[in-house]
Amino acid sequence: MYNSWQLIWNITVTSTEEYPHFRPASARRGFVHRNISVLPRQTCGLYTHTQFFHSYPDGFTKLLSNIEGGDLFFTIVINPVRIIIGFSIFMTHQQNYANDRLGIFSFERVINFIKCWTNLRLRWVEPARMASAYFARYAAEKVPVWSNPCDDPRHAKILPQPFNCSEMPLPNMLVVGPQKTGSTALATFLNLHPNFSSNDPVPSSFEELQFFGGPNYARGLHWYMDQFRSKIDHLIVFEKSATYFDNPDAPRTSFALLPKAKIVVGY
């Protein structure tokens, strides 16, 4: 999809409300993938089916309360990524700009309300400049953090049909430790046991995956799972990488993908 966006439409910026998860909204973050900036989007109470004032769910009063002191107002005012300079990214649908034009009505109204009741100075910038400014301030978010899509019901619903959550080829144990502490010997002995197995060897990195916090992380979740596809029948599937021990990104990225994995530390 990212390749098609670039090749066909030359897209450089988009947004999502699903990364890393839909809830809590305050924890949404951005990332950059295949040179496309993905900004964290917030919801505004407008959907494809909200096209007319008279048929807005719970009535026109509900729409006004959302704008004037309600969810839309507070989403902008107490935006979690608003520190001195804030970023509020919203998306409305084409239908919201036709019919009763709820998209135009809602944002003109909330902007006027914010100007009236707060000291915030609102500015609009085009998406490309917004992305550049966002990732200049939050450079640490550029690299996406892979998580298990099966752990989030909203993500699981949009997975491709062949994707089987009951047979996720992911390890349930990590062997970490600095080099020359016997982790290779330990992995060799564990592999002799019929209930244990490890990843397929990677010749370019001394048979280790060196995925979390390493250059292979950019290859993505599918590459990582492919290294274990022949091992899912074993009781304990593990990987051993000495680079995890002192890598500052390894704890965060490994926990995001393998929150229940056991960790064996050699020293």
Short mmCIF file of C-alpha atoms in Angstrom, two decimals:
data_model
loop_
_atom_site.label_atom_id
_atom_site.label_comp_id
_atom_site.label_asym_id
_atom_site.label_seq_id
_atom_site.Cartn_x
_atom_site.Cartn_y
_atom_site.Cartn_z
CA MET A 1 0.00 0.00 0.00
CA TYR A 2 2.78 2.44 0.89
CA ASN A 3 4.53 1.65 -2.39
CA SER A 4 1.33 2.31 -4.33
CA TRP A 5 0.75 5.60 -2.52
CA GLN A 6 4.16 6.78 -3.64
CA LEU A 7 4.19 5.39 -7.18
CA ILE A 8 0.64 6.32 -8.19
CA TRP A 9 -0.24 9.42 -6.16
CA ASN A 10 3.15 10.62 -4.90
CA ILE A 11 1.78 10.78 -1.36
CA THR A 12 4.24 11.89 1.30
CA VAL A 13 1.95 12.51 4.29
CA THR A 14 -1.05 10.75 5.77
CA SER A 15 -2.51 10.23 9.25
CA THR A 16 -3.95 7.51 11.45
CA GLU A 17 -5.87 7.20 14.70
CA GLU A 18 -4.81 3.56 15.20
CA TYR A 19 -1.10 3.86 16.06
CA PRO A 20 -0.09 2.42 18.33
CA HIS A 21 -3.71 1.95 19.48
CA PHE A 22 -7.02 3.77 19.17
CA ARG A 23 -7.33 4.10 22.94
CA PRO A 24 -6.21 5.95 24.88
CA ALA A 25 -6.32 8.83 22.41
CA SER A 26 -3.65 10.67 24.41
CA ALA A 27 -1.12 7.94 23.55
CA ARG A 28 -1.43 8.17 19.77
CA ARG A 29 1.87 8.79 18.04
CA GLY A 30 3.32 9.29 14.55
CA PHE A 31 5.90 7.41 12.51
CA VAL A 32 7.63 7.40 9.14
CA HIS A 33 7.46 4.34 6.88
CA ARG A 34 8.90 4.09 3.36
CA ASN A 35 9.43 7.86 3.35
CA ILE A 36 5.75 8.53 4.08
CA SER A 37 5.05 10.51 7.25
CA VAL A 38 2.09 9.21 9.26
CA LEU A 39 0.76 11.76 11.75
CA PRO A 40 -1.35 10.97 14.84
CA ARG A 41 -4.96 11.85 14.09
CA GLN A 42 -7.73 12.72 16.54
CA THR A 43 -11.47 12.18 16.10
CA CYS A 44 -13.93 15.05 15.75
CA GLY A 45 -17.36 13.42 15.95
CA LEU A 46 -18.01 13.46 12.20
CA TYR A 47 -18.35 10.25 10.20
CA THR A 48 -19.55 9.14 6.77
CA HIS A 49 -23.13 8.88 8.02
CA THR A 50 -23.25 12.31 9.74
CA GLN A 51 -24.36 14.43 6.79
CA PHE A 52 -27.34 16.45 8.05
CA PHE A 53 -28.10 18.53 11.13
CA HIS A 54 -31.52 16.97 11.63
CA SER A 55 -30.18 13.40 11.64
CA TYR A 56 -27.04 13.90 13.75
CA PRO A 57 -26.96 11.19 16.48
CA ASP A 58 -28.73 12.54 19.60
CA GLY A 59 -29.61 15.72 17.75
CA PHE A 60 -28.19 19.13 16.88
CA THR A 61 -27.73 19.97 20.57
CA LYS A 62 -25.28 17.07 20.88
CA LEU A 63 -23.26 18.40 17.94
CA LEU A 64 -23.07 21.86 19.50
CA SER A 65 -22.08 20.50 22.91
CA ASN A 66 -19.28 18.53 21.24
CA ILE A 67 -17.98 21.74 19.65
CA GLU A 68 -18.54 24.32 22.38
CA GLY A 69 -16.80 22.98 25.46
CA GLY A 70 -17.14 19.31 24.56
CA ASP A 71 -14.89 16.60 23.16
CA LEU A 72 -13.77 18.46 20.04
CA PHE A 73 -12.95 21.58 22.02
CA PHE A 74 -10.93 19.74 24.68
CA THR A 75 -9.20 17.54 22.12
CA ILE A 76 -7.60 20.69 20.73
CA VAL A 77 -7.11 22.59 24.00
CA ILE A 78 -5.52 19.77 26.01
CA ASN A 79 -3.95 17.97 23.08
CA PRO A 80 -1.25 15.66 24.52
CA VAL A 81 1.21 16.76 21.84
CA ARG A 82 0.66 20.45 22.59
CA ILE A 83 3.74 21.71 24.47
CA ILE A 84 4.43 25.35 23.57
CA ILE A 85 3.75 24.42 19.95
CA GLY A 86 0.98 21.88 19.47
CA PHE A 87 -0.21 19.72 16.62
CA SER A 88 -3.88 18.88 16.08
CA ILE A 89 -4.59 16.62 13.12
CA PHE A 90 -8.17 15.83 12.11
CA MET A 91 -9.80 14.14 9.15
CA THR A 92 -13.33 14.62 7.89
CA HIS A 93 -15.05 12.80 5.06
CA GLN A 94 -16.10 14.09 1.68
CA GLN A 95 -19.73 13.72 2.72
CA ASN A 96 -19.13 16.20 5.56
CA TYR A 97 -18.41 18.93 3.00
CA ALA A 98 -21.59 18.31 1.04
CA ASN A 99 -25.21 18.17 2.18
CA ASP A 100 -25.36 20.36 5.35
CA ARG A 101 -21.56 20.88 5.34
CA LEU A 102 -21.05 19.69 8.90
CA GLY A 103 -17.29 19.65 8.43
CA ILE A 104 -17.07 23.37 7.66
CA PHE A 105 -19.66 24.22 10.33
CA SER A 106 -17.92 22.24 13.09
CA PHE A 107 -14.41 23.56 12.60
CA GLU A 108 -15.37 27.19 11.96
CA ARG A 109 -17.46 27.04 15.12
CA VAL A 110 -14.82 25.40 17.31
CA ILE A 111 -12.09 27.80 16.09
CA ASN A 112 -14.26 30.80 16.94
CA PHE A 113 -15.08 29.27 20.33
CA ILE A 114 -11.38 28.70 21.12
CA LYS A 115 -10.48 32.25 20.07
CA CYS A 116 -13.23 33.60 22.30
CA TRP A 117 -12.53 31.58 25.45
CA THR A 118 -8.79 30.80 25.39
CA ASN A 119 -5.47 32.50 24.69
CA LEU A 120 -4.38 29.87 22.19
CA ARG A 121 -3.05 31.13 18.87
CA LEU A 122 -4.21 28.80 16.13
CA ARG A 123 -2.35 28.41 12.86
CA TRP A 124 -2.98 26.24 9.81
CA VAL A 125 -0.15 24.72 7.78
CA GLU A 126 -0.26 22.38 4.82
CA PRO A 127 0.27 18.66 5.59
CA ALA A 128 3.86 18.44 4.32
CA ARG A 129 5.00 21.34 6.52
CA MET A 130 3.04 19.92 9.44
CA ALA A 131 4.83 16.57 9.09
CA SER A 132 8.22 18.26 8.86
CA ALA A 133 7.55 20.32 11.99
CA TYR A 134 6.08 17.38 13.90
CA PHE A 135 9.01 15.03 13.35
CA ALA A 136 11.52 17.82 13.94
CA ARG A 137 10.04 18.12 17.43
CA TYR A 138 9.40 14.40 17.98
CA ALA A 139 12.29 12.84 16.10
CA ALA A 140 12.24 9.75 18.33
CA GLU A 141 8.87 8.74 16.84
CA LYS A 142 10.15 8.41 13.28
CA VAL A 143 10.95 4.70 13.58
CA PRO A 144 7.68 2.74 13.92
CA VAL A 145 7.38 0.40 16.89
CA TRP A 146 6.04 -3.01 15.83
CA SER A 147 3.35 -4.60 17.98
CA ASN A 148 1.30 -7.76 17.69
CA PRO A 149 -1.82 -6.86 15.66
CA CYS A 150 -3.67 -9.79 17.21
CA ASP A 151 -3.46 -8.15 20.65
CA ASP A 152 -5.69 -5.27 19.51
CA PRO A 153 -9.25 -6.23 18.46
CA ARG A 154 -9.49 -3.23 16.11
CA HIS A 155 -6.25 -4.22 14.39
CA ALA A 156 -7.18 -7.89 14.24
CA LYS A 157 -10.37 -7.07 12.31
CA ILE A 158 -8.45 -5.57 9.38
CA LEU A 159 -5.81 -8.28 9.05
CA PRO A 160 -5.59 -10.17 5.73
CA GLN A 161 -7.64 -13.37 5.70
CA PRO A 162 -4.62 -15.74 5.54
CA PHE A 163 -3.24 -14.14 8.72
CA ASN A 164 -3.91 -16.66 11.50
CA CYS A 165 -3.79 -15.17 14.99
CA SER A 166 -3.93 -18.63 16.57
CA GLU A 167 -0.60 -19.55 14.99
CA MET A 168 1.50 -16.44 15.36
CA PRO A 169 5.14 -17.43 14.73
CA LEU A 170 6.61 -15.32 17.52
CA PRO A 171 9.05 -16.34 20.27
CA ASN A 172 7.93 -16.59 23.88
CA MET A 173 11.42 -16.32 25.35
CA LEU A 174 14.42 -14.06 24.78
CA VAL A 175 17.98 -14.92 25.78
CA VAL A 176 19.95 -11.72 26.33
CA GLY A 177 23.32 -10.94 27.78
CA PRO A 178 26.60 -9.34 26.78
CA GLN A 179 28.99 -11.16 24.52
CA LYS A 180 31.28 -13.85 25.93
CA THR A 181 28.87 -14.81 28.72
CA GLY A 182 27.90 -18.23 27.37
CA SER A 183 24.61 -17.29 25.70
CA THR A 184 25.57 -19.13 22.51
CA ALA A 185 26.38 -22.28 24.48
CA LEU A 186 23.11 -21.96 26.39
CA ALA A 187 21.13 -21.62 23.15
CA THR A 188 22.90 -24.67 21.71
CA PHE A 189 22.05 -26.80 24.74
CA LEU A 190 18.43 -25.59 24.81
CA ASN A 191 17.99 -26.53 21.16
CA LEU A 192 18.91 -30.12 22.03
CA HIS A 193 15.72 -30.38 24.08
CA PRO A 194 12.64 -31.46 22.05
CA ASN A 195 10.45 -28.77 23.62
CA PHE A 196 12.78 -25.91 22.68
CA SER A 197 13.60 -24.33 19.34
CA SER A 198 15.08 -21.07 18.15
CA ASN A 199 14.96 -18.94 15.04
CA ASP A 200 16.40 -19.88 11.68
CA PRO A 201 20.02 -18.68 11.59
CA VAL A 202 20.89 -15.40 9.94
CA PRO A 203 24.38 -15.75 8.40
CA SER A 204 25.02 -12.02 8.20
CA SER A 205 24.78 -11.50 11.98
CA PHE A 206 26.45 -14.53 13.56
CA GLU A 207 23.17 -16.50 13.35
CA GLU A 208 21.46 -13.94 15.62
CA LEU A 209 18.40 -11.99 14.51
CA GLN A 210 19.53 -8.76 16.21
CA PHE A 211 16.05 -7.44 15.50
CA PHE A 212 15.13 -5.20 18.42
CA GLY A 213 17.06 -1.96 18.23
CA GLY A 214 19.13 -3.18 15.28
CA PRO A 215 19.17 -2.63 11.52
CA ASN A 216 16.93 -5.67 10.92
CA TYR A 217 14.11 -3.92 12.79
CA ALA A 218 13.42 -1.87 9.66
CA ARG A 219 12.59 -5.10 7.80
CA GLY A 220 9.36 -5.25 9.73
CA LEU A 221 7.15 -7.68 11.59
CA HIS A 222 6.68 -10.13 8.71
CA TRP A 223 10.42 -10.59 8.30
CA TYR A 224 10.77 -11.30 12.02
CA MET A 225 7.94 -13.84 12.01
CA ASP A 226 9.35 -15.58 8.95
CA GLN A 227 12.40 -16.56 11.00
CA PHE A 228 10.18 -18.69 13.27
CA ARG A 229 7.55 -20.11 10.89
CA SER A 230 8.92 -23.66 11.09
CA LYS A 231 9.10 -23.56 14.90
CA ILE A 232 5.56 -22.87 16.08
CA ASP A 233 4.90 -26.49 17.11
CA HIS A 234 7.46 -26.33 19.92
CA LEU A 235 6.51 -25.49 23.50
CA ILE A 236 9.18 -22.82 23.94
CA VAL A 237 10.42 -20.78 20.99
CA PHE A 238 13.27 -18.41 21.71
CA GLU A 239 15.85 -16.20 20.13
CA LYS A 240 19.27 -15.21 21.39
CA SER A 241 20.92 -11.90 20.54
CA ALA A 242 23.82 -10.46 22.51
CA THR A 243 23.12 -6.99 21.11
CA TYR A 244 19.92 -6.63 23.17
CA PHE A 245 21.72 -6.37 26.52
CA ASP A 246 23.09 -2.85 26.12
CA ASN A 247 20.84 -1.50 23.37
CA PRO A 248 18.68 1.36 24.70
CA ASP A 249 15.87 0.65 22.21
CA ALA A 250 15.69 -3.11 22.75
CA PRO A 251 13.59 -3.09 25.98
CA ARG A 252 10.95 -0.75 24.55
CA THR A 253 10.62 -2.42 21.17
CA SER A 254 10.73 -5.99 22.47
CA PHE A 255 8.06 -5.27 25.09
CA ALA A 256 5.81 -3.71 22.46
CA LEU A 257 5.87 -6.90 20.37
CA LEU A 258 6.44 -9.58 23.02
CA PRO A 259 4.93 -8.26 26.27
CA LYS A 260 4.55 -11.75 27.79
CA ALA A 261 7.89 -13.22 26.72
CA LYS A 262 10.22 -14.61 29.37
CA ILE A 263 13.68 -13.03 29.48
CA VAL A 264 16.79 -15.03 30.35
CA VAL A 265 19.77 -12.82 31.18
CA GLY A 266 23.27 -14.22 31.01
CA TYR A 267 26.16 -12.49 32.76
#
